[in-house]
């Protein structure tokens, strides 16, 4: 039609896309920003490192996760995927994966507790009678899959697992506690423990995506507001800098003296949560701990205070206490924002039901970040699959929590830098000799 | 008083000063381009410029630019602590002279003058040989302008007034000097005021004085407010202080700024630069403000805005930037944390109540090193005061760096050329330079920073109603 632009015309031609089509479009979009996984897909298509192996994955079902899953499929794996959070699943992504790739997807946004664990059981392929095709390798995020293997799955299924990777700090800490108890039955690689993942994922990924989730859910202006960030670990530090860059006055709460000193030297105010509670206009928890914001703190908060959690589990903000204090709850005043009305008229706004706000109210970390995080996991899984070949030999890892092997970290960083066109120097022979010798001094 | 040839701390420092002047010239593309542009036409030939401006390496390049454009110059510093002695020596010796045979310009300045010495230097800079008078003033803070105006006023009245109750020590020195001048050389200042075509004023505080004089009808010659060229106040005041405030604090005290609480009084151009650099070093910065617009800017930039009384016992480093008086009182200082650091970066030293501090019963003062004093209160707590409350970036360090001063001083040179060559266009009043000159100053500094400007197409220029070559913004635009 005259006066039309191209976009209008196309829009009219296309019928409303189905869920899978929508997801497919978004997966392709993210894929283009994930050069490491693209390189691995080529490599794995040739080598088929996972041929004949089943991978059970418990991950947030996002576009980036879908790209990872396709890399594993290209490597010959059979993949069963469950969600690692009841609210974070993006249904269109789940539909796209199920439609195109023959991936068994057990995930839905807004699953209740039973459904959530039921999905994990299905991903484990376990049947009540002990039969069923259990996984050879596991990819976990937060430890619910590995915990289920050790508590719910039949022994035969547990025995078959050769090992796996864990992607988040909370999950790694859980695994270490299992290992300390002697319970962990197979080797797990702490993929989130590498310097590269800590920098890109924990700090920079979180810095952007938590603020993204906070802003999409609440729409609040951060400039001039007092924002309390509980925890100044790798995640809290990123969130605090982001909030400060947007003009907020950031207050940190911490239990660790070393992290607190870092916060102070960067110019942040450090207060006990009890003192910060009446001052904050926005609260973001990033501790990995439990009961950080309790009923006592909620009781003294300012009218209109906003509560968000950036930790893996929803234990940091005591949502039960908040519900008990409220005389009424206005759910979904905005998507992912519920207003709790207290007896004295104050309203507290809880985002994402206290669950991890960047994945529930936004899309999680950007693709570039997950490219590196997932690339390292894919390389670690491949290493595990290869070492499992030598089951009886020296290569087999004992049960327990292990660091990312060899220089997978550096290899991942190099592959990404390559794709970005960044160039590094290499050590000269003289420099190598100098660094290797103790004799050269003053 | 007769016109002396020069007076500096040590003429033998000239060689060192010359080396640093040469380095500074490379960092001052605006001034060097101005020399090149006007070398042939010599627009300041016939000008007798009295300068009252911090005698630093950067000022030396300004002075030698004025000379290159044909001017004769006599110079004093505008602060008792801000002179760099090697710069003063090099200016006295000049590029072609030696310590034994100086061929520079008459300069009267050294670091650590008494108030009497300061005003002697100022009067020397205003006193030309053979009974001549200056015909231009280049001022920073308005002391030279004040001196000639008061001189003329008292000559007209026939006498210098007696000291009054509450007069500051400095005012008494000024009255004394003028009393002697009226006795020895009656009519000197009336003549000067008649000869002086105009003054170009560098700093916010000096400009404020000029507007007051214009309002009361007492301004005797036109003035160009160089401070409010955009390429001066939005750069020198802000980025210059951003560099030189912490330089002064570091050289004076070596204190770790990271993790400390700093109070910046005032969030104008100077306060903004100061706050940014303290925050950049990891301090938690609190702002005080009386102006709701500046206060809102500070809050939106993420600073807590409080009254000084609210936070007096939390602050480790105090910096006044207001251009006003009595910001930090003796009472405040009595309540500060032990070893709190107190400094001022405003032009005058009345922001911190040094007189009140000195008069505090039982107070003791110990000099730690030049321009750093520790004051002990009767209860045992101490505070560290920098440069006796005078501007600490020049007292404890070397002031703003060359590149930003090239911006400011290019404006000064253009302003001097304007009034000297076109006095008929400037009836008595206070003026700012036209925007096309402001933009010219900016342009002169872009190449050195590798900046590539985009050029408007004719269509774009017409669309927004500006010439392709600028000016690009209306006068009310605030950058």
PDB file of C-alpha atoms in Angstrom, chain B residues 346-478:
ATOM      1  CA  UNK B 346      37.924  28.837  46.980  1.00  0.00           C
ATOM      2  CA  UNK B 347      39.779  31.978  45.958  1.00  0.00           C
ATOM      3  CA  UNK B 348      39.829  33.747  49.332  1.00  0.00           C
ATOM      4  CA  UNK B 349      40.684  32.488  52.787  1.00  0.00           C
ATOM      5  CA  UNK B 350      37.492  33.523  54.573  1.00  0.00           C
ATOM      6  CA  UNK B 351      35.694  30.225  53.911  1.00  0.00           C
ATOM      7  CA  UNK B 352      37.451  28.714  56.931  1.00  0.00           C
ATOM      8  CA  UNK B 353      37.404  30.880  60.066  1.00  0.00           C
ATOM      9  CA  UNK B 354      41.145  31.005  60.658  1.00  0.00           C
ATOM     10  CA  UNK B 355      40.843  34.069  62.883  1.00  0.00           C
ATOM     11  CA  UNK B 356      38.329  32.253  65.072  1.00  0.00           C
ATOM     12  CA  UNK B 357      40.538  29.185  65.208  1.00  0.00           C
ATOM     13  CA  UNK B 358      43.541  31.262  66.216  1.00  0.00           C
ATOM     14  CA  UNK B 359      41.494  32.939  68.921  1.00  0.00           C
ATOM     15  CA  UNK B 360      40.194  29.682  70.426  1.00  0.00           C
ATOM     16  CA  UNK B 361      41.284  29.652  74.070  1.00  0.00           C
ATOM     17  CA  UNK B 362      44.028  27.103  74.719  1.00  0.00           C
ATOM     18  CA  UNK B 363      44.580  26.304  71.046  1.00  0.00           C
ATOM     19  CA  UNK B 364      48.113  25.345  69.995  1.00  0.00           C
ATOM     20  CA  UNK B 365      49.548  25.413  66.510  1.00  0.00           C
ATOM     21  CA  UNK B 366      52.450  23.286  65.301  1.00  0.00           C
ATOM     22  CA  UNK B 367      53.847  23.654  61.819  1.00  0.00           C
ATOM     23  CA  UNK B 368      54.363  20.220  60.252  1.00  0.00           C
ATOM     24  CA  UNK B 369      55.884  21.477  57.008  1.00  0.00           C
ATOM     25  CA  UNK B 370      55.279  24.458  54.729  1.00  0.00           C
ATOM     26  CA  UNK B 371      51.554  25.086  54.299  1.00  0.00           C
ATOM     27  CA  UNK B 372      50.603  22.252  56.695  1.00  0.00           C
ATOM     28  CA  UNK B 373      49.733  23.063  60.324  1.00  0.00           C
ATOM     29  CA  UNK B 374      48.406  20.848  63.069  1.00  0.00           C
ATOM     30  CA  UNK B 375      46.150  22.626  65.567  1.00  0.00           C
ATOM     31  CA  UNK B 376      45.588  21.023  68.987  1.00  0.00           C
ATOM     32  CA  UNK B 377      42.434  21.818  70.973  1.00  0.00           C
ATOM     33  CA  UNK B 378      42.357  21.874  74.768  1.00  0.00           C
ATOM     34  CA  UNK B 379      40.574  18.477  74.802  1.00  0.00           C
ATOM     35  CA  UNK B 380      43.533  16.968  72.937  1.00  0.00           C
ATOM     36  CA  UNK B 381      41.987  16.439  69.496  1.00  0.00           C
ATOM     37  CA  UNK B 382      43.828  17.945  66.564  1.00  0.00           C
ATOM     38  CA  UNK B 383      42.945  19.089  63.072  1.00  0.00           C
ATOM     39  CA  UNK B 384      45.254  19.541  60.112  1.00  0.00           C
ATOM     40  CA  UNK B 385      44.773  22.822  58.238  1.00  0.00           C
ATOM     41  CA  UNK B 386      46.241  23.218  54.764  1.00  0.00           C
ATOM     42  CA  UNK B 387      47.742  26.487  53.496  1.00  0.00           C
ATOM     43  CA  UNK B 388      46.289  28.432  56.440  1.00  0.00           C
ATOM     44  CA  UNK B 389      42.892  28.208  54.767  1.00  0.00           C
ATOM     45  CA  UNK B 390      44.147  29.668  51.487  1.00  0.00           C
ATOM     46  CA  UNK B 391      43.542  27.832  48.260  1.00  0.00           C
ATOM     47  CA  UNK B 392      45.212  24.497  48.811  1.00  0.00           C
ATOM     48  CA  UNK B 393      45.701  23.403  45.221  1.00  0.00           C
ATOM     49  CA  UNK B 394      48.078  26.311  44.699  1.00  0.00           C
ATOM     50  CA  UNK B 395      49.422  26.412  48.240  1.00  0.00           C
ATOM     51  CA  UNK B 396      50.138  22.714  48.680  1.00  0.00           C
ATOM     52  CA  UNK B 397      50.652  21.816  45.016  1.00  0.00           C
ATOM     53  CA  UNK B 398      51.179  23.640  41.738  1.00  0.00           C
ATOM     54  CA  UNK B 399      47.628  24.552  40.814  1.00  0.00           C
ATOM     55  CA  UNK B 400      45.835  23.481  37.715  1.00  0.00           C
ATOM     56  CA  UNK B 401      47.755  21.679  35.006  1.00  0.00           C
ATOM     57  CA  UNK B 402      48.907  23.442  31.854  1.00  0.00           C
ATOM     58  CA  UNK B 403      46.386  22.077  29.371  1.00  0.00           C
ATOM     59  CA  UNK B 404      43.347  23.371  31.221  1.00  0.00           C
ATOM     60  CA  UNK B 405      45.087  26.679  31.944  1.00  0.00           C
ATOM     61  CA  UNK B 406      45.710  27.037  28.224  1.00  0.00           C
ATOM     62  CA  UNK B 407      41.922  27.162  27.835  1.00  0.00           C
ATOM     63  CA  UNK B 408      41.537  29.825  30.513  1.00  0.00           C
ATOM     64  CA  UNK B 409      44.505  31.899  29.480  1.00  0.00           C
ATOM     65  CA  UNK B 410      43.650  31.899  25.780  1.00  0.00           C
ATOM     66  CA  UNK B 411      40.378  33.461  26.867  1.00  0.00           C
ATOM     67  CA  UNK B 412      42.374  36.008  28.897  1.00  0.00           C
ATOM     68  CA  UNK B 413      44.521  36.963  25.912  1.00  0.00           C
ATOM     69  CA  UNK B 414      41.481  37.311  23.651  1.00  0.00           C
ATOM     70  CA  UNK B 415      39.782  39.437  26.287  1.00  0.00           C
ATOM     71  CA  UNK B 416      42.827  41.696  26.620  1.00  0.00           C
ATOM     72  CA  UNK B 417      42.926  42.119  22.811  1.00  0.00           C
ATOM     73  CA  UNK B 418      39.205  42.914  22.737  1.00  0.00           C
ATOM     74  CA  UNK B 419      39.284  45.737  25.251  1.00  0.00           C
ATOM     75  CA  UNK B 420      42.673  47.119  24.250  1.00  0.00           C
ATOM     76  CA  UNK B 421      41.956  47.247  20.529  1.00  0.00           C
ATOM     77  CA  UNK B 422      38.250  48.115  20.641  1.00  0.00           C
ATOM     78  CA  UNK B 423      37.691  50.165  23.789  1.00  0.00           C
ATOM     79  CA  UNK B 424      34.848  52.088  22.152  1.00  0.00           C
ATOM     80  CA  UNK B 425      32.836  48.862  21.962  1.00  0.00           C
ATOM     81  CA  UNK B 426      33.042  48.452  25.729  1.00  0.00           C
ATOM     82  CA  UNK B 427      31.415  51.238  27.741  1.00  0.00           C
ATOM     83  CA  UNK B 428      31.736  50.724  31.495  1.00  0.00           C
ATOM     84  CA  UNK B 429      30.124  47.426  32.424  1.00  0.00           C
ATOM     85  CA  UNK B 430      30.889  43.760  32.759  1.00  0.00           C
ATOM     86  CA  UNK B 431      30.980  41.678  29.585  1.00  0.00           C
ATOM     87  CA  UNK B 432      31.580  38.107  28.542  1.00  0.00           C
ATOM     88  CA  UNK B 433      33.387  37.118  25.390  1.00  0.00           C
ATOM     89  CA  UNK B 434      31.166  36.281  22.435  1.00  0.00           C
ATOM     90  CA  UNK B 435      30.432  32.630  21.833  1.00  0.00           C
ATOM     91  CA  UNK B 436      32.405  32.385  18.613  1.00  0.00           C
ATOM     92  CA  UNK B 437      35.577  33.187  20.566  1.00  0.00           C
ATOM     93  CA  UNK B 438      34.618  30.627  23.205  1.00  0.00           C
ATOM     94  CA  UNK B 439      34.262  28.022  20.463  1.00  0.00           C
ATOM     95  CA  UNK B 440      37.560  29.168  18.949  1.00  0.00           C
ATOM     96  CA  UNK B 441      39.325  28.469  22.253  1.00  0.00           C
ATOM     97  CA  UNK B 442      37.851  24.979  22.298  1.00  0.00           C
ATOM     98  CA  UNK B 443      38.878  24.338  18.704  1.00  0.00           C
ATOM     99  CA  UNK B 444      42.487  25.279  19.454  1.00  0.00           C
ATOM    100  CA  UNK B 445      42.677  22.448  21.961  1.00  0.00           C
ATOM    101  CA  UNK B 446      41.145  19.600  19.981  1.00  0.00           C
ATOM    102  CA  UNK B 447      44.087  18.452  17.844  1.00  0.00           C
ATOM    103  CA  UNK B 448      46.268  17.803  20.859  1.00  0.00           C
ATOM    104  CA  UNK B 449      43.627  15.406  22.172  1.00  0.00           C
ATOM    105  CA  UNK B 450      43.103  13.584  18.886  1.00  0.00           C
ATOM    106  CA  UNK B 451      39.568  14.883  18.571  1.00  0.00           C
ATOM    107  CA  UNK B 452      37.929  14.703  15.139  1.00  0.00           C
ATOM    108  CA  UNK B 453      34.980  17.019  14.880  1.00  0.00           C
ATOM    109  CA  UNK B 454      32.061  16.170  12.682  1.00  0.00           C
ATOM    110  CA  UNK B 455      31.142  19.016  10.294  1.00  0.00           C
ATOM    111  CA  UNK B 456      27.544  20.110   9.776  1.00  0.00           C
ATOM    112  CA  UNK B 457      26.233  19.915   6.262  1.00  0.00           C
ATOM    113  CA  UNK B 458      24.691  23.134   4.970  1.00  0.00           C
ATOM    114  CA  UNK B 459      21.294  21.472   5.184  1.00  0.00           C
ATOM    115  CA  UNK B 460      21.826  20.447   8.789  1.00  0.00           C
ATOM    116  CA  UNK B 461      23.091  23.916   9.687  1.00  0.00           C
ATOM    117  CA  UNK B 462      20.029  25.500   8.135  1.00  0.00           C
ATOM    118  CA  UNK B 463      17.783  22.975   9.831  1.00  0.00           C
ATOM    119  CA  UNK B 464      18.886  24.146  13.270  1.00  0.00           C
ATOM    120  CA  UNK B 465      19.469  27.732  12.211  1.00  0.00           C
ATOM    121  CA  UNK B 466      23.202  28.079  12.860  1.00  0.00           C
ATOM    122  CA  UNK B 467      26.147  28.924  10.634  1.00  0.00           C
ATOM    123  CA  UNK B 468      28.147  25.913   9.462  1.00  0.00           C
ATOM    124  CA  UNK B 469      31.210  27.343  11.219  1.00  0.00           C
ATOM    125  CA  UNK B 470      29.301  28.177  14.416  1.00  0.00           C
ATOM    126  CA  UNK B 471      28.400  29.516  16.929  1.00  0.00           C
ATOM    127  CA  UNK B 472      26.343  26.417  17.480  1.00  0.00           C
ATOM    128  CA  UNK B 473      24.395  27.229  20.608  1.00  0.00           C
ATOM    129  CA  UNK B 474      22.198  30.046  21.890  1.00  0.00           C
ATOM    130  CA  UNK B 475      23.633  32.199  24.666  1.00  0.00           C
ATOM    131  CA  UNK B 476      21.308  30.688  27.214  1.00  0.00           C
ATOM    132  CA  UNK B 477      22.625  27.147  26.571  1.00  0.00           C
ATOM    133  CA  UNK B 478      24.317  25.799  29.647  1.00  0.00           C
TER     134      UNK B 478
END
